[in-house]
mmCIF file of C-alpha atoms and ligand atoms in Angstrom:
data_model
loop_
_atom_site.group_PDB
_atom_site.id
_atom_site.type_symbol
_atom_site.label_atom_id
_atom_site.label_comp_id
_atom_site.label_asym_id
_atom_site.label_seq_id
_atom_site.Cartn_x
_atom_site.Cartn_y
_atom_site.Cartn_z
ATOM 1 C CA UNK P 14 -14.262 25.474 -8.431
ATOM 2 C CA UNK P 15 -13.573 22.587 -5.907
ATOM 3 C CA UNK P 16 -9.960 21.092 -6.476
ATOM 4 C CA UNK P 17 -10.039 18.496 -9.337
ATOM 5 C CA UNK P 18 -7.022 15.720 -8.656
ATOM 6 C CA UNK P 19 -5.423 12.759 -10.147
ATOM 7 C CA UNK P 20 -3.739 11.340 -7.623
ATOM 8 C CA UNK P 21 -1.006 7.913 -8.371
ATOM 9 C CA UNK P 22 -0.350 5.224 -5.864
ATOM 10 C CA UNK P 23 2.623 3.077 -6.798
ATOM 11 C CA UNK P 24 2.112 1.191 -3.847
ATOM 12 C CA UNK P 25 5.192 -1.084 -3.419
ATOM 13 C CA UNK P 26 6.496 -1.329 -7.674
ATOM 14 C CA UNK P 27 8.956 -0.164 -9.661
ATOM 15 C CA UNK P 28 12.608 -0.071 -9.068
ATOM 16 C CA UNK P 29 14.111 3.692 -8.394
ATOM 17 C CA UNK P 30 15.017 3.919 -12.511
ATOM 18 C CA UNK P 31 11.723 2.688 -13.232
ATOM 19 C CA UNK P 32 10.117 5.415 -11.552
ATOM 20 C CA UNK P 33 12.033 8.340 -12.461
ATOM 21 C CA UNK P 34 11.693 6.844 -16.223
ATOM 22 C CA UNK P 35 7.489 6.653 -15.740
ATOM 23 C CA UNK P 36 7.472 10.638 -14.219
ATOM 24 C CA UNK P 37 9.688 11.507 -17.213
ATOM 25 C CA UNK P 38 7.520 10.317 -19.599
ATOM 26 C CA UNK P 39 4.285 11.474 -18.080
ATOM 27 C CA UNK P 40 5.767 15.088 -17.684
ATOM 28 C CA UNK P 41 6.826 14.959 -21.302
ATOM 29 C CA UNK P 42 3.238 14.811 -22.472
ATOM 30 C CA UNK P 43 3.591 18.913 -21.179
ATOM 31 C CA UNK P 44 0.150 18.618 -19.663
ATOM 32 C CA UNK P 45 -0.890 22.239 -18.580
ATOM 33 C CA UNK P 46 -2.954 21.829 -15.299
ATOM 34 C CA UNK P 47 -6.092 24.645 -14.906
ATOM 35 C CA UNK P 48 -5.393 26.369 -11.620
ATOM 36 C CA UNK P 49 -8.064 24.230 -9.583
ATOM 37 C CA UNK P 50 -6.627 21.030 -11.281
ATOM 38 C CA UNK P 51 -3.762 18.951 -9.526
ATOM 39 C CA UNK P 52 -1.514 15.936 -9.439
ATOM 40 C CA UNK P 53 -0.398 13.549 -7.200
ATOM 41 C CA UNK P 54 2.513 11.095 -7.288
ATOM 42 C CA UNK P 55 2.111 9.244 -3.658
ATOM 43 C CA UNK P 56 5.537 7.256 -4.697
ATOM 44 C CA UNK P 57 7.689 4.657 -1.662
ATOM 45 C CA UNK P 58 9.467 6.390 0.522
ATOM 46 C CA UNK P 59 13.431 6.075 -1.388
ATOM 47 C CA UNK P 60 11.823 8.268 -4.566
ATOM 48 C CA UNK P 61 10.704 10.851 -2.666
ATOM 49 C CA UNK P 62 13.427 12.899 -2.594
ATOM 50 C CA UNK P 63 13.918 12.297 -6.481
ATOM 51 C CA UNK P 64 10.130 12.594 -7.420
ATOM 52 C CA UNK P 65 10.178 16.188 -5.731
ATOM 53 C CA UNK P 66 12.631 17.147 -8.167
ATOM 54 C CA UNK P 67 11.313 15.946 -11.271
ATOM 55 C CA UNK P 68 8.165 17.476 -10.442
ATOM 56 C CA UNK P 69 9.621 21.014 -9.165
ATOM 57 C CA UNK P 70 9.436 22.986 -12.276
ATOM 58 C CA UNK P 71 5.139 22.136 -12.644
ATOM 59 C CA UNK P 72 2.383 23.757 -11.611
ATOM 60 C CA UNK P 73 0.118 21.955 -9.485
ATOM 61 C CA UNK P 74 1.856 18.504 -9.638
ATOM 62 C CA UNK P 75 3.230 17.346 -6.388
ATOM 63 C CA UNK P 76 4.680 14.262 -4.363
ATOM 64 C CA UNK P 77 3.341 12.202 -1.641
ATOM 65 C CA UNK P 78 4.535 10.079 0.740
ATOM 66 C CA UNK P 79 2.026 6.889 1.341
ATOM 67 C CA UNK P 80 1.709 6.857 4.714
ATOM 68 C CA UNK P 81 3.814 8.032 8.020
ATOM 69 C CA UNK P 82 3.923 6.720 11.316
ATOM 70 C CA UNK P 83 2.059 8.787 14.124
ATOM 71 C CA UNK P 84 4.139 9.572 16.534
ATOM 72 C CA UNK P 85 6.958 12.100 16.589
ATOM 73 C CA UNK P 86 10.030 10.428 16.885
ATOM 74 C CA UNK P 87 11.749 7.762 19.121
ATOM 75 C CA UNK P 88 12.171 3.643 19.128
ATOM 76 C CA UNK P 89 10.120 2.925 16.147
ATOM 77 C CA UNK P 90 12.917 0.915 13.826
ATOM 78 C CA UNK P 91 11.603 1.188 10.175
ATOM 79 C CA UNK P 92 8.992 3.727 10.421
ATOM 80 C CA UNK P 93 9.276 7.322 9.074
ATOM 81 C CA UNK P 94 7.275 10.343 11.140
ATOM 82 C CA UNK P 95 5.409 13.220 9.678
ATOM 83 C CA UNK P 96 8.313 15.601 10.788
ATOM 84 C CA UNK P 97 10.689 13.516 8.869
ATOM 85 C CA UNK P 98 8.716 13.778 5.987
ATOM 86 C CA UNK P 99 8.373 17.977 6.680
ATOM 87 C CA UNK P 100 11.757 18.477 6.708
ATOM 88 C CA UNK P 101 12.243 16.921 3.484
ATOM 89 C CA UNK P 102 9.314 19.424 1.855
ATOM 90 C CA UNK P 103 6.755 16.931 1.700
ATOM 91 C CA UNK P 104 3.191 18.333 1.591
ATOM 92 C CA UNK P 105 0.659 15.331 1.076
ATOM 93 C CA UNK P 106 0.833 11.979 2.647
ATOM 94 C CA UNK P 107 -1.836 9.100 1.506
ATOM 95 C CA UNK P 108 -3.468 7.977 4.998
ATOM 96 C CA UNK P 109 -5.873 5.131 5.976
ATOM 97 C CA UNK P 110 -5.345 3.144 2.744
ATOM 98 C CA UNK P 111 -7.109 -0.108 3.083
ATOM 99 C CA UNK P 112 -3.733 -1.996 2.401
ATOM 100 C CA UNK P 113 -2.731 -0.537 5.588
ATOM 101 C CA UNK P 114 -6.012 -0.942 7.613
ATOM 102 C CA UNK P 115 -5.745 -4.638 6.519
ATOM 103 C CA UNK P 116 -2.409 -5.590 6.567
ATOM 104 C CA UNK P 117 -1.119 -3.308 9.103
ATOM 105 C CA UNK P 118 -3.837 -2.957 11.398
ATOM 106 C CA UNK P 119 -4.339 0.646 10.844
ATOM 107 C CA UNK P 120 -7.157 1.625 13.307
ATOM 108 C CA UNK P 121 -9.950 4.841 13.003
ATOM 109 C CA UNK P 122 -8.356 5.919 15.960
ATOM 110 C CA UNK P 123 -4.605 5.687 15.269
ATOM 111 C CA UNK P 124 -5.737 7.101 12.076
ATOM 112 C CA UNK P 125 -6.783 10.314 13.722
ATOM 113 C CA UNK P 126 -3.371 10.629 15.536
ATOM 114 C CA UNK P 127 -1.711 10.545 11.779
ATOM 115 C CA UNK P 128 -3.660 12.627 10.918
ATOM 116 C CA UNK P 129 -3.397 15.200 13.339
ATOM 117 C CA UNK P 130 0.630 14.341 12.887
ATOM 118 C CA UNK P 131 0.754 14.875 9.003
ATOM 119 C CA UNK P 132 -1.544 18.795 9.770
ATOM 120 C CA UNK P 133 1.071 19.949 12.653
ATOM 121 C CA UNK P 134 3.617 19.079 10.196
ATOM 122 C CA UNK P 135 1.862 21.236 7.249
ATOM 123 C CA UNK P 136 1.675 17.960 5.038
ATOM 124 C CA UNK P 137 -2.054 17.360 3.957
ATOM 125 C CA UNK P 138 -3.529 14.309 4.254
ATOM 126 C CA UNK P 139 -5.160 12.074 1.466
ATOM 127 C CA UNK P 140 -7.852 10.087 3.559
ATOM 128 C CA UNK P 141 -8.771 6.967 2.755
ATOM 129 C CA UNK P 142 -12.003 5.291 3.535
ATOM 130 C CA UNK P 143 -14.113 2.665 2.025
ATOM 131 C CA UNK P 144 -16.129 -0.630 2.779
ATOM 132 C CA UNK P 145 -15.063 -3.975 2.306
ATOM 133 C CA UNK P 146 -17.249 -6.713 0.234
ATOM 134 C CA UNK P 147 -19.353 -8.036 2.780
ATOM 135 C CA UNK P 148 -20.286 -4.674 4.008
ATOM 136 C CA UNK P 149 -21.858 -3.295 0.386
ATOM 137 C CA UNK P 150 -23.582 -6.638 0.488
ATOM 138 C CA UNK P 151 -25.109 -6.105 3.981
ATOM 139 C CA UNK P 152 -26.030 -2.624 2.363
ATOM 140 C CA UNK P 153 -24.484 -1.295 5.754
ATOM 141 C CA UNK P 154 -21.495 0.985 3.383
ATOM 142 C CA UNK P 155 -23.086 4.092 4.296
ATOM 143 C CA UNK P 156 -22.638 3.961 7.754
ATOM 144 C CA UNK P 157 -19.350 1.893 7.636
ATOM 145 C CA UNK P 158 -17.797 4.823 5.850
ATOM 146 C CA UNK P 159 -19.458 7.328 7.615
ATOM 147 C CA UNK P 160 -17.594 6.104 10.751
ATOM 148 C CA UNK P 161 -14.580 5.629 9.316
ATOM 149 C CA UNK P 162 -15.074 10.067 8.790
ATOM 150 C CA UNK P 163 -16.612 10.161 12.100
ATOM 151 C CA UNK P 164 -13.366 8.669 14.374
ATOM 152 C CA UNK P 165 -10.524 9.966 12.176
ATOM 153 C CA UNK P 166 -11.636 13.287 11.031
ATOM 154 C CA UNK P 167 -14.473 14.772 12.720
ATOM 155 C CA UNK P 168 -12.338 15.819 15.946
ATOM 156 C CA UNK P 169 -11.479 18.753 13.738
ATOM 157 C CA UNK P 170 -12.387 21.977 13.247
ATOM 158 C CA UNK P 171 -13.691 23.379 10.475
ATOM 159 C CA UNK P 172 -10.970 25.917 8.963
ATOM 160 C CA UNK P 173 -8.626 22.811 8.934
ATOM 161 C CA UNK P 174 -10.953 19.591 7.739
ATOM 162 C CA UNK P 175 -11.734 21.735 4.413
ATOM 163 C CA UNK P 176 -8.160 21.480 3.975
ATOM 164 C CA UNK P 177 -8.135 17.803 3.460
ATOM 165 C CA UNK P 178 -8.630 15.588 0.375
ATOM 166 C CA UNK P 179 -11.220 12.298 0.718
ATOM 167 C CA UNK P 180 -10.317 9.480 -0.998
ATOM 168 C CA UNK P 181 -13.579 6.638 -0.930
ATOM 169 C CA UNK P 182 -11.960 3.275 -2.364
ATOM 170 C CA UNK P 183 -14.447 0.444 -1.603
ATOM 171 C CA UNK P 184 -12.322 -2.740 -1.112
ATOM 172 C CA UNK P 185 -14.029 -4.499 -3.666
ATOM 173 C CA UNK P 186 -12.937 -2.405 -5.866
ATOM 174 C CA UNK P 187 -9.305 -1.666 -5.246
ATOM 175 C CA UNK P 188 -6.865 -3.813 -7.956
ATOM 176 C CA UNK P 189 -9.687 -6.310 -8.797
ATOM 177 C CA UNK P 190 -10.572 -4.504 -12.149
ATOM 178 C CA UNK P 191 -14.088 -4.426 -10.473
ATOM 179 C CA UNK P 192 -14.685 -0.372 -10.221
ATOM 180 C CA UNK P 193 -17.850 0.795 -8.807
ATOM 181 C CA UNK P 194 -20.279 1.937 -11.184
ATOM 182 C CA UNK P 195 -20.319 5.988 -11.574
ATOM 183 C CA UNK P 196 -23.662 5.843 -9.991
ATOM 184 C CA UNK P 197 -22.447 4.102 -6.860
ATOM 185 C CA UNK P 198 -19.654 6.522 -6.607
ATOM 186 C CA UNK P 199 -21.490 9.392 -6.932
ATOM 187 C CA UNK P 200 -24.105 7.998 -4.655
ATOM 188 C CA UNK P 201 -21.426 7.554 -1.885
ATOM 189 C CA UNK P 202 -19.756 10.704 -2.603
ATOM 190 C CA UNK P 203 -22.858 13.104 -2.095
ATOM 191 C CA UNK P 204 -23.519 11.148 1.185
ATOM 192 C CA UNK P 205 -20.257 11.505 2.515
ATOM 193 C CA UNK P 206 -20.421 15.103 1.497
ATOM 194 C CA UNK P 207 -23.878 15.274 3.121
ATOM 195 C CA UNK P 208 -22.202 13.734 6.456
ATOM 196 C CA UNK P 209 -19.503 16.374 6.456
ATOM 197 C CA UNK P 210 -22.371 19.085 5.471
ATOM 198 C CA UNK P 211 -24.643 18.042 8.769
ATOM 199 C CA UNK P 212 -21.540 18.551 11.170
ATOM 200 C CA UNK P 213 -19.656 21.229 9.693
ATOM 201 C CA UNK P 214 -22.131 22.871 7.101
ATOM 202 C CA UNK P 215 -22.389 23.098 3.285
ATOM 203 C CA UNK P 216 -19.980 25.377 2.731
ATOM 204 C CA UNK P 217 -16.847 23.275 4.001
ATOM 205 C CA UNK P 218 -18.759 19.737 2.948
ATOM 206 C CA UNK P 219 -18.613 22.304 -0.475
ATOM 207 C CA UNK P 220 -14.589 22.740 -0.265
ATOM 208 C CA UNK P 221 -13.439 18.973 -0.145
ATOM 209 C CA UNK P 222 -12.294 17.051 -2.270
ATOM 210 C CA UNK P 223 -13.350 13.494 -2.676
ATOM 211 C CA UNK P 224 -11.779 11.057 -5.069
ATOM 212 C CA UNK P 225 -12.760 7.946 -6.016
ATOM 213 C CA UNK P 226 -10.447 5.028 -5.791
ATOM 214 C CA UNK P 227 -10.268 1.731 -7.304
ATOM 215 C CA UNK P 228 -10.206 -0.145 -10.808
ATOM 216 C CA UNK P 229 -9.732 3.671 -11.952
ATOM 217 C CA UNK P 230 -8.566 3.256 -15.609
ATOM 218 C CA UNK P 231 -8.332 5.387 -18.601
ATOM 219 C CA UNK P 232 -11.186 4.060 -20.268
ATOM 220 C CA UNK P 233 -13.438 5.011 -16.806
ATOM 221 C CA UNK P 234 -12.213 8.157 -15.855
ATOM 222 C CA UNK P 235 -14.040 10.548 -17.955
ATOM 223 C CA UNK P 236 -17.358 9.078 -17.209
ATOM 224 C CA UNK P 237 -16.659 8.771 -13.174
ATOM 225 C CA UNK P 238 -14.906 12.357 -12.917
ATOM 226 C CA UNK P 239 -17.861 14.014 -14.870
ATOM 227 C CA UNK P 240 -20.182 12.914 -11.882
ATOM 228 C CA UNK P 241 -20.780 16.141 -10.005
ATOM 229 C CA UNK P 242 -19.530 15.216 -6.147
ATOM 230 C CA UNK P 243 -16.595 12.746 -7.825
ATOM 231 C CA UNK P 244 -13.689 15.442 -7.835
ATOM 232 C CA UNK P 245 -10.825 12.972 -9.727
ATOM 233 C CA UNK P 246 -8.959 9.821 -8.944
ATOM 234 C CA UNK P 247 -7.001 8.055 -6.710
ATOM 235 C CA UNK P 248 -5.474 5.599 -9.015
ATOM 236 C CA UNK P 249 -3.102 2.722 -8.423
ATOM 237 C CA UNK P 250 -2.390 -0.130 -11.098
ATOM 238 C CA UNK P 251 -3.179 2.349 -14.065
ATOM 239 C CA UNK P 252 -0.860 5.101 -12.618
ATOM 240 C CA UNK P 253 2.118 2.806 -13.466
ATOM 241 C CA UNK P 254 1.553 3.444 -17.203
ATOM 242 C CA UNK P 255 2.372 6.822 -18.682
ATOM 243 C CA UNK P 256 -0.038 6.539 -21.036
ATOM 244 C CA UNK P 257 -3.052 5.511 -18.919
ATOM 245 C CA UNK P 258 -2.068 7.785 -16.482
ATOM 246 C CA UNK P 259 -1.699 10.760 -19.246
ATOM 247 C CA UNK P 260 -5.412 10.240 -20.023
ATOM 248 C CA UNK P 261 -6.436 9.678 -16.647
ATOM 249 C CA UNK P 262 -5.322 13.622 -15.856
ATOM 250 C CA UNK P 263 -6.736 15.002 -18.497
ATOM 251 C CA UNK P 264 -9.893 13.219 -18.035
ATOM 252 C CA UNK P 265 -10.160 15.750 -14.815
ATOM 253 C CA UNK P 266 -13.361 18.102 -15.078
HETATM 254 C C1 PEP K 327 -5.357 2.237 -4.905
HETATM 255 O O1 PEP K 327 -4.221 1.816 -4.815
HETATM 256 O O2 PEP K 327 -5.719 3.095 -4.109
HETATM 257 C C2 PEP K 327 -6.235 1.730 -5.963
HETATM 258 C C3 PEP K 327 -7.426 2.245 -6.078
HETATM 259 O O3 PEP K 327 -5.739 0.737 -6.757
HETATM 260 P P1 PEP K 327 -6.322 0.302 -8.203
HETATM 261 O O4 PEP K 327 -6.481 1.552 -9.005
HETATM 262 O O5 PEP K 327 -5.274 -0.611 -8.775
HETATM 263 O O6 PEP K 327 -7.624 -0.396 -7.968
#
């Protein structure tokens, strides 16, 4: 079975104690993953030294940084490379998240150099895509999306893009408490997978994960992750609270 994942974005909350005090309690509900079932913590860069060790002892949960910079080292003050992030055993990193497209003018194209950064450093990337408000109301997300896949992805091959994880968070829906409906998701899920399908064939467009991203919530998550192409969560306000979080995971198929 495809990989099933609940992946948590803290974005930029919680003090160091906070977060080591949220992964405690989450790991204390003892949740026993199925072997095609993981988590994700993508947690600032300060916990992730402490996150790794919280999780180290359980199967299938894992850390992840939210984003690295793409080149591989030199006169770039605050930013933190892939290899930085490799030699700290980091093996997921959250790329192309719409807070970055927006607010740091993360481009399709620098996206693909991250990209191709995070795989020669064996850290797997958690794309991002997704279309902003005006675009769903043009009716134009298909292609917007589509693109986004097309610049930042498609220059690989095939052995290494069904490595990945997809994570489709339309704008609209990300922290507004708006969440697509599960028939939008799935709708833009089975496209995406049917893009993937037309350039590298069914089999790999078969092997990805896609998650769905935003307004995900406890009370959602069954219903959207039951949808056949929606393969779990990428969840940000909701992944601050142990319990919401707790039901979130087990709500994976
Ligand atoms: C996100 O951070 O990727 C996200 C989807 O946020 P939220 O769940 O709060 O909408």
């Amino acid at each position: 079975m495809r990989k099933q994942i609940a992946a948590a974005n803290w974005k930029m909350n919680l003090s160091y104690q906070e977060g080591e005090k949220l992964l405690d309690d989450i790991l204390e509900a003892g949740i026993q993953l199925a072997p095609h079932q993981y988590t994700l913590f993508a947690v600032p860069f300060p916990y992730l030294i402490m996150s790794k060790s919280e999780v180290a002892n359980e199967a299938n949960f894992y850390v992840a940084a939210q984003n690295c910079h793409h080149k591989k080292s030199g006169a770039y003050t605050g930013e933190v490379s892939a290899e930085m992030l490799q030699s700290i055993g980091i093996t997921y990193c959250v790329l192309g998240h719409s807070e970055r497209r927006e607010y740091n003018g993360e481009t399709n194209a620098m996206l693909a150099e991250k990209v191709n950064s995070c795989l020669a450093n064996g850290i797997t990337p958690v794309f991002c895509c997704g279309e902003p408000l005006d675009i769903r109301e043009a009716g134009t997300q298909n292609t917007f999306v589509a693109e986004q896949l097309r610049e930042s992805l498609f220059h690989l091959s095939a052995e290494v893009i069904q490595t990945l994880i997809i994570a489709y968070e339309p704008i609209w829906a990300i922290g507004t408490g708006k969440t697509a409906s599960t028939a939008q998701a799935q709708e833009m899920h089975h496209y995406l997978r049917a893009v993937i399908a037309e350039k590298y064939g069914t089999a790999v467009a078969d092997e990805i994960p896609i998650l769905y991203g935003g307004s995900v919530k406890a009370a959602n998550a069954p219903e959207l992750f039951a949808s056949p192409d929606v393969d779990g969560g990428l969840v940000g306000g909701a992944s601050l609270s142990a319990p919401e979080f707790i039901a979130i995971i087990r709500a994976l198929k």
